[in-house]
CSV table of C-alpha atoms in Angstrom, one decimal:
chain,number,residue,atom,x,y,z
A,291,UNK,CA,-61.8,-1.8,53.6
A,292,UNK,CA,-61.9,0.2,56.8
A,293,UNK,CA,-62.4,3.9,56.8
A,294,UNK,CA,-62.5,6.5,59.5
A,295,UNK,CA,-65.8,8.3,59.8
A,296,UNK,CA,-66.0,11.6,61.5
A,297,UNK,CA,-69.0,12.9,63.4
A,298,UNK,CA,-70.4,15.5,63.4
A,299,UNK,CA,-69.9,16.8,59.9
A,300,UNK,CA,-69.9,20.5,60.7
A,301,UNK,CA,-69.3,22.5,63.8
A,302,UNK,CA,-69.6,26.2,64.5
A,303,UNK,CA,-68.3,27.6,67.7
A,304,UNK,CA,-67.2,30.8,69.3
A,305,UNK,CA,-63.6,31.7,69.8
A,306,UNK,CA,-62.4,30.4,73.2
A,307,UNK,CA,-64.8,27.5,73.3
A,308,UNK,CA,-63.7,23.8,73.0
A,309,UNK,CA,-64.3,21.8,69.8
A,310,UNK,CA,-64.8,18.0,69.9
A,311,UNK,CA,-64.9,15.7,66.9
A,312,UNK,CA,-65.4,12.0,66.8
A,313,UNK,CA,-64.2,9.3,64.5
A,314,UNK,CA,-65.3,5.7,64.2
A,315,UNK,CA,-63.7,2.8,62.3
A,316,UNK,CA,-64.6,-0.7,61.5
A,317,UNK,CA,-61.6,-3.0,61.8
A,318,UNK,CA,-58.5,-3.3,64.0
A,319,UNK,CA,-55.9,-0.7,63.5
A,320,UNK,CA,-52.2,-0.1,64.1
A,321,UNK,CA,-52.6,3.6,64.7
A,322,UNK,CA,-55.0,6.5,64.1
A,323,UNK,CA,-54.1,10.0,63.0
A,324,UNK,CA,-55.7,13.3,62.8
A,325,UNK,CA,-55.1,15.9,60.0
A,326,UNK,CA,-56.1,19.4,59.4
A,327,UNK,CA,-56.9,21.0,56.0
A,328,UNK,CA,-57.3,24.7,55.6
A,329,UNK,CA,-59.3,25.9,52.6
A,330,UNK,CA,-57.3,25.4,49.4
A,331,UNK,CA,-54.4,23.7,51.1
A,332,UNK,CA,-53.0,20.3,51.6
A,333,UNK,CA,-53.6,18.2,54.7
A,334,UNK,CA,-51.3,18.8,57.7
A,335,UNK,CA,-50.6,16.0,60.2
A,336,UNK,CA,-51.6,16.9,63.7
A,337,UNK,CA,-51.2,13.9,66.0
A,338,UNK,CA,-50.8,10.1,65.9
A,339,UNK,CA,-52.1,7.8,68.5
A,340,UNK,CA,-51.1,4.1,68.5
A,341,UNK,CA,-53.5,1.2,69.2
A,342,UNK,CA,-51.9,0.6,72.6
A,343,UNK,CA,-52.4,4.2,73.7
A,344,UNK,CA,-55.5,5.6,75.2
A,345,UNK,CA,-54.9,9.4,75.3
A,346,UNK,CA,-52.4,11.8,73.8
A,347,UNK,CA,-51.8,15.5,74.1
A,348,UNK,CA,-50.1,18.0,71.8
A,349,UNK,CA,-50.5,21.7,72.8
A,350,UNK,CA,-54.2,22.5,72.7
A,351,UNK,CA,-55.0,19.1,71.1
A,352,UNK,CA,-56.2,16.1,73.0
A,353,UNK,CA,-56.9,12.8,71.3
A,354,UNK,CA,-58.5,9.7,72.9
A,355,UNK,CA,-58.7,6.2,71.4
A,356,UNK,CA,-61.1,3.5,72.5
A,357,UNK,CA,-60.2,0.4,70.6
A,358,UNK,CA,-63.1,-1.6,72.2
A,359,UNK,CA,-65.6,0.9,70.7
A,360,UNK,CA,-63.4,1.5,67.6
A,361,UNK,CA,-63.6,5.2,68.1
A,362,UNK,CA,-61.5,8.2,68.7
A,363,UNK,CA,-62.1,11.8,69.6
A,364,UNK,CA,-60.2,15.0,68.9
A,365,UNK,CA,-60.6,17.9,71.3
A,366,UNK,CA,-59.3,21.4,70.5
A,367,UNK,CA,-59.3,23.5,73.6
A,368,UNK,CA,-59.6,27.3,73.7
A,369,UNK,CA,-60.3,27.5,70.0
A,370,UNK,CA,-59.0,30.3,67.8
A,371,UNK,CA,-60.2,31.7,64.5
A,372,UNK,CA,-57.1,30.1,63.0
A,373,UNK,CA,-58.4,26.7,63.9
A,374,UNK,CA,-61.1,27.1,61.3
A,375,UNK,CA,-60.5,24.2,58.9
A,376,UNK,CA,-61.6,20.7,58.0
A,377,UNK,CA,-60.3,17.9,60.3
A,378,UNK,CA,-59.8,14.3,59.1
A,379,UNK,CA,-59.1,11.2,60.9
A,380,UNK,CA,-57.1,8.4,59.2
A,381,UNK,CA,-56.5,4.9,60.2
A,382,UNK,CA,-53.6,2.6,59.5
A,383,UNK,CA,-53.8,-1.2,59.6
A,384,UNK,CA,-50.0,-1.6,59.8
A,385,UNK,CA,-49.3,-1.2,56.1
A,386,UNK,CA,-48.4,2.1,54.5
A,387,UNK,CA,-51.9,2.9,53.5
A,388,UNK,CA,-54.1,5.4,55.4
A,389,UNK,CA,-57.9,5.3,55.2
A,390,UNK,CA,-59.2,8.8,55.5
A,391,UNK,CA,-62.7,9.8,56.7
A,392,UNK,CA,-64.9,12.4,55.0
A,393,UNK,CA,-63.8,15.2,57.3
A,394,UNK,CA,-65.3,17.6,59.8
A,395,UNK,CA,-65.7,21.3,59.0
A,396,UNK,CA,-65.0,23.4,62.0
A,397,UNK,CA,-65.7,27.2,61.9
A,398,UNK,CA,-64.5,29.3,64.8
A,399,UNK,CA,-66.2,32.6,65.0
A,400,UNK,CA,-64.1,35.5,66.3
B,190,UNK,CA,-37.0,21.6,54.1
B,191,UNK,CA,-39.3,22.9,51.3
B,192,UNK,CA,-41.9,20.2,51.9
B,193,UNK,CA,-43.6,18.3,49.2
B,194,UNK,CA,-43.6,20.2,45.9
B,195,UNK,CA,-46.3,19.8,43.3
B,196,UNK,CA,-46.7,21.4,39.9
B,197,UNK,CA,-48.7,22.8,38.4
B,198,UNK,CA,-50.9,24.3,41.1
B,199,UNK,CA,-53.8,24.8,38.7
B,200,UNK,CA,-54.5,23.1,35.4
B,201,UNK,CA,-57.4,23.8,33.0
B,202,UNK,CA,-57.6,21.5,30.0
B,203,UNK,CA,-60.1,20.3,27.4
B,204,UNK,CA,-61.5,16.9,27.4
B,205,UNK,CA,-59.3,14.5,25.5
B,206,UNK,CA,-56.1,16.2,26.3
B,207,UNK,CA,-53.2,14.6,28.2
B,208,UNK,CA,-52.5,15.9,31.6
B,209,UNK,CA,-49.3,15.4,33.6
B,210,UNK,CA,-49.0,16.2,37.3
B,211,UNK,CA,-45.6,16.3,39.0
B,212,UNK,CA,-44.5,15.8,42.5
B,213,UNK,CA,-41.2,16.1,44.4
B,214,UNK,CA,-41.3,14.4,47.8
B,215,UNK,CA,-39.5,15.4,50.9
B,216,UNK,CA,-35.8,14.4,50.6
B,217,UNK,CA,-35.1,11.2,52.5
B,218,UNK,CA,-38.7,9.9,52.4
B,219,UNK,CA,-39.2,6.5,51.0
B,220,UNK,CA,-42.9,6.4,50.4
B,221,UNK,CA,-45.0,8.5,48.0
B,222,UNK,CA,-48.7,8.6,47.7
B,223,UNK,CA,-51.1,10.1,45.1
B,224,UNK,CA,-54.6,11.1,46.3
B,225,UNK,CA,-57.6,12.6,44.6
B,226,UNK,CA,-60.1,14.8,46.5
B,227,UNK,CA,-63.6,15.7,45.5
B,228,UNK,CA,-66.6,16.9,47.4
B,229,UNK,CA,-68.6,13.8,46.5
B,230,UNK,CA,-66.0,11.1,47.1
B,231,UNK,CA,-63.7,12.8,49.7
B,232,UNK,CA,-60.0,11.8,49.7
B,233,UNK,CA,-59.2,8.7,47.7
B,234,UNK,CA,-55.8,7.0,47.5
B,235,UNK,CA,-54.9,6.4,43.8
B,236,UNK,CA,-51.5,4.7,44.1
B,237,UNK,CA,-48.5,4.6,46.4
B,238,UNK,CA,-44.9,3.8,45.9
B,239,UNK,CA,-42.3,2.5,48.3
B,240,UNK,CA,-38.6,2.9,47.4
B,241,UNK,CA,-39.8,4.0,43.9
B,242,UNK,CA,-41.7,0.8,43.3
B,243,UNK,CA,-45.5,0.9,42.9
B,244,UNK,CA,-47.0,-1.2,45.7
B,245,UNK,CA,-50.7,-0.6,45.4
B,246,UNK,CA,-52.4,0.9,42.4
B,247,UNK,CA,-55.9,-0.5,43.2
B,248,UNK,CA,-57.2,3.0,43.5
B,249,UNK,CA,-56.3,4.1,40.0
B,250,UNK,CA,-59.7,4.6,38.4
B,251,UNK,CA,-59.0,3.2,35.0
B,252,UNK,CA,-56.4,2.7,32.3
B,253,UNK,CA,-56.4,6.4,31.5
B,254,UNK,CA,-54.5,7.0,34.7
B,255,UNK,CA,-50.8,6.0,35.0
B,256,UNK,CA,-48.1,7.0,37.5
B,257,UNK,CA,-44.4,6.7,37.5
B,258,UNK,CA,-41.6,7.2,40.0
B,259,UNK,CA,-38.3,7.1,38.0
B,260,UNK,CA,-36.2,8.1,41.0
B,261,UNK,CA,-36.5,9.0,44.7
B,262,UNK,CA,-37.1,12.7,44.1
B,263,UNK,CA,-39.7,12.7,41.3
B,264,UNK,CA,-43.1,11.2,40.4
B,265,UNK,CA,-45.7,11.9,37.8
B,266,UNK,CA,-49.4,11.2,37.5
B,267,UNK,CA,-50.6,11.2,33.9
B,268,UNK,CA,-54.2,11.2,32.7
B,269,UNK,CA,-54.7,10.4,29.0
B,270,UNK,CA,-57.2,11.2,27.7
B,271,UNK,CA,-58.7,13.4,30.3
B,272,UNK,CA,-62.5,13.6,30.9
B,273,UNK,CA,-64.6,16.2,32.8
B,274,UNK,CA,-65.2,13.7,35.6
B,275,UNK,CA,-61.4,13.8,36.3
B,276,UNK,CA,-61.8,17.3,37.6
B,277,UNK,CA,-60.6,17.3,41.2
B,278,UNK,CA,-57.7,18.3,43.5
B,279,UNK,CA,-54.8,15.9,43.2
B,280,UNK,CA,-52.5,15.6,46.2
B,281,UNK,CA,-49.1,14.1,46.5
B,282,UNK,CA,-47.9,13.0,49.9
B,283,UNK,CA,-44.7,11.5,51.2
B,284,UNK,CA,-43.6,9.7,54.3
B,285,UNK,CA,-40.7,8.0,55.9
B,286,UNK,CA,-42.3,4.6,56.3
B,287,UNK,CA,-40.7,2.1,58.6
B,288,UNK,CA,-41.7,-1.6,58.3
B,289,UNK,CA,-45.2,-0.5,57.1
B,290,UNK,CA,-46.2,1.2,60.3
B,291,UNK,CA,-48.4,3.7,58.6
B,292,UNK,CA,-46.4,6.7,59.6
B,293,UNK,CA,-47.5,10.3,59.3
B,294,UNK,CA,-47.8,11.6,55.8
B,295,UNK,CA,-46.7,15.1,54.5
B,296,UNK,CA,-48.9,16.5,51.8
B,297,UNK,CA,-48.2,18.9,49.0
B,298,UNK,CA,-50.4,21.9,48.2
B,299,UNK,CA,-52.2,20.0,45.5
B,300,UNK,CA,-53.0,20.5,41.9
B,301,UNK,CA,-56.5,21.7,41.0
B,302,UNK,CA,-57.5,20.1,37.7
B,303,UNK,CA,-60.4,21.3,35.7
B,304,UNK,CA,-61.3,19.4,32.6
B,305,UNK,CA,-63.8,21.2,30.3
């Protein structure tokens, strides 16, 4: 079954810098989603991009999707200490299931 | 809305004991998912329900695991007997799924299970 795979695994940046994470997948998808997980908490949905969309923005988040390369990127601009978390991509093939990647750990240093 | 509610938040039990995890989804959501998260295996889907009916339980590890959803506002995940390798964080999530589009899911805070 397909599964999102994030790259890189861990990222450490200074507050105010941008953070970029990538996700690749293996089969065709209906949509791709990004989630954030703070330590000890459940996952929180950030943004969803459909297969016919190429770019989407939400506040300081920018997501791109390249279906020809089967990849997506999540950009967090002007990072804050509160952005420290793990970030997961998840893909949907059009059924109710989401296939989650292993996650990216992002540390924003104040 | 209170969000997805899970109980207990923490559970410590001895090997061989029965464990029951509980979940209350967001009111109005028609799909409910049970996940398990470990460092080694990441986030794994165990089972999901649509309109209270189990749709896919292929992720349930073995017969020791069972899940029920007797009504739209309550679900349980039971492990009997429990084993140390079941130690993990178990998440419940719900969504308003329309025609199987894979809509965004809302996660509960999780239950941290430790089996000694």
